Coordinates of C-alpha atoms in Angstrom, one line a residue:
Chain A
M1 CA -188.4 -113.3 130.7
Y2 CA -188.8 -109.8 132.2
R3 CA -188.1 -106.8 130.1
P4 CA -188.5 -103.1 130.9
R5 CA -191.3 -101.0 129.5
I6 CA -191.0 -98.5 126.7
I7 CA -193.5 -95.8 127.6
P8 CA -194.9 -93.1 125.3
C9 CA -195.5 -90.0 127.4
L10 CA -198.3 -87.9 126.2
L11 CA -198.8 -84.3 127.4
L12 CA -202.3 -82.8 127.7
Q13 CA -203.1 -79.1 127.4
G14 CA -206.8 -78.6 127.7
Q15 CA -208.3 -81.4 125.6
G16 CA -205.4 -81.5 123.1
L17 CA -202.1 -83.2 123.0
V18 CA -199.0 -81.1 123.0
K19 CA -195.2 -81.6 123.0
T20 CA -192.9 -79.3 124.8
I21 CA -189.2 -78.4 124.6
K22 CA -187.6 -78.1 128.0
F23 CA -191.1 -77.8 129.5
S24 CA -192.0 -74.7 127.3
S25 CA -193.3 -73.8 123.9
P26 CA -196.0 -76.5 123.7
T27 CA -196.8 -77.5 120.1
Y28 CA -200.2 -78.9 119.4
I29 CA -199.8 -82.4 118.0
G30 CA -203.3 -83.8 117.9
D31 CA -206.3 -85.5 119.6
P32 CA -205.5 -87.6 122.6
M33 CA -208.0 -90.3 121.7
H34 CA -206.5 -90.7 118.3
A35 CA -203.1 -91.2 119.8
V36 CA -204.4 -93.7 122.3
H37 CA -206.1 -95.6 119.4
L38 CA -202.8 -95.7 117.5
F39 CA -200.8 -96.9 120.5
N40 CA -203.4 -99.6 121.0
E41 CA -202.7 -100.7 117.4
Y42 CA -199.0 -100.6 118.1
K43 CA -199.5 -102.7 121.3
A44 CA -197.6 -100.2 123.4
D45 CA -196.3 -101.4 126.7
E46 CA -197.9 -98.7 128.7
L47 CA -199.0 -95.1 128.3
L48 CA -198.3 -92.1 130.5
L49 CA -200.7 -89.1 130.3
L50 CA -199.8 -85.9 132.1
D51 CA -201.9 -82.7 132.1
I52 CA -199.2 -80.1 132.2
N53 CA -201.2 -77.1 133.3
A54 CA -203.4 -78.8 135.9
S55 CA -201.3 -78.2 139.0
I56 CA -200.7 -74.5 138.1
E57 CA -204.5 -74.1 137.5
N58 CA -205.2 -75.8 140.8
R59 CA -207.3 -78.6 139.3
C60 CA -207.0 -82.3 138.5
I61 CA -206.6 -84.0 135.1
S62 CA -210.1 -84.4 133.6
I63 CA -211.8 -87.4 134.9
D64 CA -214.1 -87.5 131.8
L65 CA -211.1 -87.6 129.5
V66 CA -209.5 -90.4 131.6
R67 CA -212.7 -92.3 131.4
E68 CA -212.7 -91.9 127.6
I69 CA -209.1 -93.2 127.5
G70 CA -210.0 -96.0 129.8
E71 CA -212.8 -97.1 127.4
E72 CA -210.3 -97.1 124.5
A73 CA -207.0 -98.3 125.9
N74 CA -206.1 -102.0 125.8
M75 CA -202.9 -101.4 127.7
P76 CA -202.1 -100.1 131.1
F77 CA -201.9 -96.3 131.5
S78 CA -200.9 -93.9 134.3
V79 CA -202.3 -90.4 134.6
G80 CA -201.1 -87.3 136.3
G81 CA -201.6 -83.6 136.6
G82 CA -202.8 -81.7 139.6
I83 CA -203.8 -84.8 141.7
S84 CA -204.0 -83.7 145.3
T85 CA -206.8 -85.7 147.0
I86 CA -207.5 -89.3 147.9
D87 CA -211.0 -88.9 146.3
Q88 CA -209.4 -87.9 142.9
I89 CA -207.2 -91.0 143.0
Q90 CA -210.2 -93.2 143.7
Q91 CA -212.1 -91.7 140.8
L92 CA -209.2 -92.0 138.4
I93 CA -208.7 -95.6 139.2
E94 CA -212.4 -96.3 138.9
V95 CA -212.6 -94.9 135.4
G96 CA -209.7 -97.1 134.3
A97 CA -206.3 -95.6 135.1
E98 CA -203.9 -98.3 136.2
R99 CA -201.8 -96.0 138.3
V100 CA -201.7 -92.4 139.3
V101 CA -198.7 -90.0 139.1
L102 CA -198.1 -87.6 141.9
G103 CA -195.9 -84.6 141.0
S104 CA -196.4 -81.2 142.6
I105 CA -198.3 -82.6 145.5
A106 CA -195.4 -84.8 146.4
A107 CA -193.0 -81.9 146.3
V108 CA -195.3 -79.7 148.4
N109 CA -196.8 -82.2 150.8
P110 CA -194.7 -85.4 150.8
A111 CA -196.9 -87.0 153.5
F112 CA -199.7 -87.2 150.9
V113 CA -197.7 -89.9 149.1
R114 CA -197.7 -92.0 152.3
E115 CA -201.4 -91.5 152.7
A116 CA -202.2 -92.5 149.1
S117 CA -199.9 -95.5 149.2
Q118 CA -201.5 -96.7 152.4
R119 CA -205.0 -96.4 150.9
F120 CA -204.3 -97.7 147.3
G121 CA -201.2 -99.8 147.7
R122 CA -197.6 -99.2 146.6
S123 CA -198.3 -100.5 143.1
T124 CA -200.8 -97.8 142.3
I125 CA -198.7 -94.8 143.3
V126 CA -196.1 -93.3 141.0
V127 CA -194.1 -90.2 141.9
C128 CA -192.8 -88.0 139.2
I129 CA -189.6 -86.1 140.0
D130 CA -188.8 -83.3 137.6
V131 CA -185.2 -82.4 137.7
K132 CA -183.6 -79.3 136.4
R133 CA -179.9 -78.5 136.5
T134 CA -178.7 -75.1 137.5
F135 CA -176.1 -73.5 135.2
L136 CA -173.5 -74.8 137.7
G137 CA -174.8 -78.3 137.0
K138 CA -176.5 -78.8 140.4
Q139 CA -179.7 -80.9 140.2
K140 CA -182.8 -79.2 141.5
L141 CA -186.2 -80.6 142.2
V142 CA -188.8 -78.5 140.3
Y143 CA -192.6 -78.7 140.3
Q144 CA -195.7 -77.0 139.0
N145 CA -194.5 -77.6 135.4
A146 CA -191.0 -76.5 136.4
K147 CA -192.2 -73.1 137.4
K148 CA -191.2 -73.6 141.0
T149 CA -188.0 -74.9 142.5
A150 CA -187.8 -76.8 145.8
N151 CA -184.9 -76.6 148.2
T152 CA -184.6 -80.4 148.5
D153 CA -181.8 -82.7 147.6
I154 CA -182.9 -84.9 144.7
F155 CA -181.5 -88.1 146.2
Q156 CA -182.9 -87.5 149.6
F157 CA -186.3 -86.7 148.1
A158 CA -186.2 -89.9 146.0
K159 CA -185.4 -92.0 149.1
Q160 CA -188.1 -90.2 151.0
M161 CA -190.7 -91.1 148.3
E162 CA -189.6 -94.7 148.4
A163 CA -189.9 -94.7 152.2
Y164 CA -193.4 -93.1 152.0
G165 CA -194.6 -95.9 149.7
A166 CA -194.1 -94.8 146.1
G167 CA -194.2 -97.9 143.8
E168 CA -192.2 -96.3 141.1
L169 CA -190.4 -93.1 140.4
L170 CA -190.5 -91.3 137.1
I171 CA -187.3 -89.3 136.8
Q172 CA -187.8 -86.6 134.3
S173 CA -185.1 -84.2 133.0
V174 CA -186.5 -80.8 132.3
D175 CA -183.3 -79.7 130.4
R176 CA -183.5 -82.6 128.0
D177 CA -187.2 -82.6 127.4
G178 CA -187.9 -82.6 123.6
T179 CA -184.2 -82.1 122.7
F180 CA -183.3 -85.7 121.5
M181 CA -180.0 -85.1 123.3
G182 CA -180.1 -88.4 125.2
L183 CA -181.2 -89.5 128.7
D184 CA -179.5 -88.0 131.7
Q185 CA -177.7 -91.3 132.4
E186 CA -175.5 -90.0 135.2
L187 CA -178.5 -88.9 137.2
L188 CA -180.5 -92.1 136.4
F189 CA -177.7 -94.4 137.3
E190 CA -177.1 -92.8 140.7
I191 CA -180.9 -92.8 141.5
T192 CA -181.5 -96.4 140.5
R193 CA -178.4 -97.5 142.4
Q194 CA -179.6 -95.9 145.6
L195 CA -183.2 -97.1 145.5
S196 CA -185.0 -100.4 145.5
I197 CA -188.2 -99.5 143.7
P198 CA -188.6 -99.4 139.9
I199 CA -187.3 -96.3 138.1
T200 CA -188.4 -95.0 134.7
G201 CA -186.2 -92.4 133.0
I202 CA -187.8 -89.7 130.8
G203 CA -186.4 -86.7 128.9
G204 CA -184.1 -86.5 125.9
L205 CA -184.4 -90.0 124.5
S206 CA -183.0 -89.9 121.0
S207 CA -183.7 -93.3 119.6
T208 CA -184.6 -96.9 120.5
D209 CA -181.0 -97.8 119.9
E210 CA -180.1 -95.4 122.7
I211 CA -182.4 -97.5 125.0
K212 CA -180.5 -100.6 124.0
Q213 CA -177.2 -99.1 124.9
A214 CA -178.3 -97.2 128.0
H215 CA -180.0 -100.3 129.4
H216 CA -176.7 -102.2 129.7
T217 CA -175.5 -99.6 132.3
L218 CA -178.8 -98.3 133.8
N219 CA -180.9 -101.4 134.0
L220 CA -184.0 -99.3 134.5
N221 CA -187.6 -100.7 134.7
G222 CA -188.9 -98.2 132.2
Y223 CA -187.8 -95.8 129.5
G224 CA -190.2 -93.0 128.6
A225 CA -190.3 -90.6 125.7
G226 CA -192.5 -88.0 124.2
S227 CA -190.9 -86.5 121.1
L228 CA -189.4 -89.9 120.0
F229 CA -192.9 -91.4 119.7
V230 CA -194.8 -88.5 118.3
F231 CA -192.4 -86.9 115.9
Q232 CA -190.7 -88.2 112.8
G233 CA -187.1 -87.2 112.9
K234 CA -185.7 -84.1 114.3
N235 CA -187.7 -81.7 112.1
R236 CA -190.6 -82.5 114.3
G237 CA -193.2 -83.6 111.8
V238 CA -196.0 -85.3 113.8
L239 CA -196.0 -89.0 113.3
I240 CA -197.2 -91.3 116.1
N241 CA -194.8 -94.3 116.1
Y242 CA -193.7 -97.1 118.3
P243 CA -191.3 -100.1 118.0
S244 CA -192.9 -103.4 116.9
S245 CA -193.1 -106.4 119.3
E246 CA -190.1 -108.0 117.5
E247 CA -188.1 -104.8 117.7
L248 CA -188.8 -104.5 121.4
K249 CA -187.6 -108.0 122.2
L250 CA -184.4 -107.3 120.3
L251 CA -183.7 -104.3 122.5
F252 CA -183.1 -106.3 125.7
Chain B
M1 CA -228.0 -122.3 131.7
N2 CA -227.5 -118.8 130.2
R3 CA -224.1 -117.3 131.0
K4 CA -223.9 -114.2 133.0
I5 CA -220.7 -112.5 134.2
V6 CA -220.6 -110.5 137.5
I7 CA -217.5 -108.5 138.3
V8 CA -217.3 -108.3 142.1
D9 CA -217.0 -104.7 143.2
Y10 CA -215.6 -104.3 146.7
G11 CA -214.2 -100.8 146.1
M12 CA -210.7 -101.9 145.1
G13 CA -209.5 -101.3 141.6
N14 CA -210.4 -100.4 138.1
L15 CA -213.5 -102.3 136.9
H16 CA -214.2 -100.2 133.8
S17 CA -211.6 -101.6 131.5
L18 CA -212.3 -105.1 132.6
K19 CA -216.0 -104.7 132.0
R20 CA -215.4 -103.2 128.6
I21 CA -213.3 -106.1 127.5
V22 CA -215.5 -108.9 128.8
S23 CA -218.6 -107.1 127.4
S24 CA -217.4 -107.8 123.8
H25 CA -218.8 -111.4 124.2
N26 CA -222.5 -110.6 124.0
I27 CA -223.1 -112.0 127.4
P28 CA -224.6 -109.8 130.1
V29 CA -222.0 -108.3 132.4
T30 CA -222.7 -106.4 135.6
I31 CA -220.6 -104.9 138.3
S32 CA -222.0 -105.5 141.8
N33 CA -221.2 -105.7 145.5
K34 CA -224.6 -107.3 146.3
A35 CA -224.8 -110.9 147.3
S36 CA -228.1 -111.4 145.5
E37 CA -226.5 -110.3 142.3
L38 CA -223.5 -112.5 142.7
L39 CA -225.8 -115.5 143.1
T40 CA -227.1 -114.9 139.5
A41 CA -223.7 -115.2 137.9
T42 CA -222.3 -118.2 136.0
H43 CA -218.9 -116.5 135.8
L44 CA -217.5 -114.2 138.5
I45 CA -214.5 -112.1 138.2
L46 CA -212.7 -111.0 141.4
P47 CA -210.5 -108.1 140.4
G48 CA -208.5 -105.9 142.7
V49 CA -205.7 -103.5 143.1
G50 CA -204.4 -102.4 146.5
H51 CA -203.8 -103.7 149.9
F52 CA -204.7 -107.3 150.8
G53 CA -205.7 -106.5 154.4
Q54 CA -207.9 -103.7 153.3
A55 CA -209.5 -105.8 150.6
M56 CA -210.5 -108.5 153.0
E57 CA -211.9 -105.8 155.2
Q58 CA -214.0 -104.5 152.3
L59 CA -215.2 -108.0 151.5
K60 CA -216.3 -108.4 155.1
R61 CA -217.9 -105.0 155.2
N62 CA -219.9 -105.8 152.1
E63 CA -220.9 -109.2 153.6
L64 CA -219.5 -110.9 150.5
I65 CA -217.2 -113.6 152.1
E66 CA -220.0 -116.1 152.9
V67 CA -221.6 -115.8 149.4
L68 CA -218.2 -116.1 147.7
N69 CA -217.3 -119.2 149.6
Y70 CA -220.7 -120.6 148.8
L71 CA -220.4 -119.9 145.1
A72 CA -216.8 -121.2 144.9
L73 CA -217.0 -124.3 147.1
E74 CA -220.6 -125.4 147.0
E75 CA -222.0 -124.1 143.8
K76 CA -218.7 -124.5 141.9
R77 CA -219.3 -121.4 139.7
S78 CA -216.4 -120.3 137.5
I79 CA -214.5 -117.7 139.4
L80 CA -211.5 -115.7 138.0
G81 CA -209.3 -113.8 140.5
I82 CA -207.0 -111.1 138.9
C83 CA -203.9 -109.7 140.6
L84 CA -205.0 -108.9 144.2
G85 CA -208.1 -111.0 143.4
M86 CA -205.9 -114.1 142.9
Q87 CA -204.0 -113.4 146.1
L88 CA -207.3 -113.2 148.1
M89 CA -208.0 -116.8 147.0
T90 CA -204.9 -117.9 149.0
S91 CA -204.8 -118.8 152.7
F92 CA -202.7 -115.9 154.0
S93 CA -200.9 -112.8 152.9
E94 CA -197.9 -111.0 154.5
E95 CA -199.6 -107.8 153.3
G96 CA -201.4 -106.9 156.5
D97 CA -200.6 -110.4 158.0
C98 CA -204.1 -111.3 157.1
E99 CA -206.0 -114.5 156.3
G100 CA -207.5 -114.8 152.8
L101 CA -210.4 -116.8 151.4
G102 CA -208.2 -119.9 151.5
W103 CA -209.6 -121.6 148.3
F104 CA -206.0 -122.4 147.5
K105 CA -203.7 -123.7 150.2
C106 CA -200.8 -121.4 149.7
K107 CA -199.6 -118.0 150.8
T108 CA -198.9 -114.5 149.5
I109 CA -195.5 -113.1 150.4
N110 CA -193.7 -109.8 150.2
L111 CA -191.4 -110.2 147.2
Q112 CA -189.0 -107.6 148.6
A113 CA -188.1 -109.9 151.4
Y114 CA -187.3 -112.9 149.2
T115 CA -185.3 -111.2 146.3
E116 CA -181.9 -109.7 145.9
P117 CA -181.8 -105.9 146.6
S118 CA -181.0 -105.3 142.9
I119 CA -184.4 -106.7 142.0
K120 CA -186.7 -103.7 142.0
I121 CA -190.1 -104.3 143.7
P122 CA -192.9 -104.0 142.8
H123 CA -192.6 -106.3 139.8
L124 CA -193.7 -103.9 137.2
G125 CA -193.9 -104.5 133.5
W126 CA -194.1 -107.3 130.9
N127 CA -193.1 -110.9 131.7
T128 CA -193.7 -114.4 130.3
L129 CA -195.4 -117.5 131.8
T130 CA -194.1 -121.0 132.2
V131 CA -197.2 -123.2 132.0
K132 CA -197.1 -126.0 134.6
N133 CA -200.5 -127.6 134.3
D134 CA -202.7 -127.7 131.2
H135 CA -205.9 -125.8 131.6
K136 CA -208.3 -124.4 128.9
I137 CA -207.7 -120.9 130.2
L138 CA -204.2 -120.8 128.8
A139 CA -204.9 -122.6 125.5
D140 CA -203.0 -120.8 122.7
I141 CA -200.5 -119.1 125.1
S142 CA -196.9 -119.7 124.2
A143 CA -193.7 -119.3 126.2
S144 CA -192.8 -116.0 124.5
D145 CA -196.2 -114.3 125.1
E146 CA -195.8 -111.4 127.5
M147 CA -198.4 -110.4 130.1
Y148 CA -198.6 -107.2 132.2
F149 CA -197.7 -107.4 135.8
V150 CA -197.8 -104.9 138.6
H151 CA -197.5 -106.3 142.1
G152 CA -195.2 -106.2 145.2
F153 CA -196.6 -109.4 146.7
G154 CA -196.6 -112.8 145.1
V155 CA -198.0 -116.3 145.6
V156 CA -195.7 -119.2 146.6
E157 CA -195.9 -122.7 148.0
A158 CA -199.0 -123.8 146.1
M159 CA -199.8 -127.5 145.6
E160 CA -198.1 -128.7 142.5
E161 CA -201.3 -129.7 140.8
E162 CA -202.9 -126.3 141.4
V163 CA -200.1 -124.3 139.8
L164 CA -201.3 -123.1 136.4
C165 CA -198.1 -121.2 135.6
T166 CA -195.1 -119.6 137.2
T167 CA -193.1 -116.5 136.3
S168 CA -189.5 -115.5 137.2
Y169 CA -188.6 -112.2 138.7
G170 CA -185.8 -112.5 141.2
I171 CA -187.6 -115.7 142.4
E172 CA -190.0 -118.0 140.7
F173 CA -193.5 -117.3 141.9
V174 CA -196.9 -118.7 141.1
S175 CA -198.4 -116.4 138.4
G176 CA -201.5 -118.6 137.9
L177 CA -203.5 -120.9 140.1
C178 CA -206.2 -123.3 138.9
R179 CA -208.5 -126.0 140.3
N180 CA -211.2 -126.8 137.8
H181 CA -213.6 -123.8 138.0
L182 CA -211.4 -121.6 140.2
I183 CA -208.6 -119.7 138.5
G184 CA -206.3 -117.0 139.7
L185 CA -204.0 -114.9 137.6
Q186 CA -201.3 -112.5 139.0
F187 CA -201.0 -110.5 135.8
H188 CA -203.7 -108.3 134.2
P189 CA -205.2 -110.1 131.1
E190 CA -207.4 -107.0 130.6
K191 CA -204.3 -104.9 130.1
S192 CA -202.2 -107.4 128.1
H193 CA -203.4 -106.7 124.6
G194 CA -204.5 -109.6 122.4
N195 CA -202.9 -112.4 124.5
G196 CA -204.8 -111.2 127.6
Q197 CA -208.1 -110.8 125.8
G198 CA -207.7 -114.4 124.5
I199 CA -207.4 -115.6 128.1
L200 CA -210.5 -113.7 129.2
S201 CA -212.4 -115.3 126.2
N202 CA -211.2 -118.7 127.2
F203 CA -212.5 -118.1 130.7
I204 CA -215.9 -117.0 129.4
N205 CA -216.3 -119.5 126.6
S206 CA -214.4 -122.7 127.7
C207 CA -214.5 -122.9 131.4
I208 CA -217.1 -125.4 132.5
V209 CA -220.4 -123.9 133.7
H210 CA -221.6 -125.9 136.8
E211 CA -225.4 -125.9 137.1

């Protein structure tokens, strides 16, 4: 039987792992290889690794680090951060990444998604859509670590990404990042209803119980979380954790 | 005959993690796109991620089709196709409307066109196998063991005795093909934790080596 993936989302800053709140105030939480090792032990469904400063610094996530992760990980993992050329995607896949995540480049040059999908196949190309609500509640597409706002309708953009060959969309809520206030279910429901490719929701996940409840309505293909799997409780003490295989099966 | 594994490199997909996992068996493993190297293998792995039509092009460009056919059909070496590698073993794919190697008389279809709109394609995530024919490669695998899938196209209409296992996602598709020394798996054993590693061990240790 098919079940959706529960995906730990790890943020890289330099060579270290950090966790943010609403995309700011990164707190150092440890060594990425140590975390990968632990998620191996926990038999995590999949890992997502994003270099949060790469696009701003106009560089790509470190190929060497991805190679190291590829040599350690027994599970599929996707990587993102500043990817902007076909050659970078080629290298990242060669060193072991299962899929690549296109964020800022997709916002700035949507046609690149089509080019990448034609070259590597739909299954390899993931587009991350960072969404921030204005104080009036309007959803805006943001990019470059939420430093820039695009003048694009979220739903139109999501459909364009599907049409251009994205194999999955990560819909990430900037406002809920690191807050434990719950997924943006309203947004996720509307996006998954309008699209025919898999959707993974990220940002605000409060507990694995929330996944169980949310899944009844949302029926997403993936649920991602950072804080939930790297902190113990809301006082943010670092403790890498993940549901056991038995717990996972009970969720769906 | 001493065992040797060659992972066929035709420029499609991640070979690193595969090499690392099969390397744990103390058997030489090389990654190669040279016919001369492929000929030295007892076990070949045909991996692959990407577009079927382009993959066939790459095999042609590297002049590998003839040697693969020779190894599979004349020499009967053990060959494992993974994901796109399995699809390449079929006669035809709707991805690029392109002929495959044709070792298995069946076809690869676009899952999108055969499933309800509410079924999100690609099929992405963990799913189970329903074993249809006994084969050493799936010894120890139970009905609840989950494997990692990521694919938008799938194999259907295989000969009953060549269906190793099936998986349901909107439709029931063939998630494993087998005929003696030729095996295809739609999922990624190299990404499926212990269950997947067991399958790769079975391929290396139990599958018959033809001299």
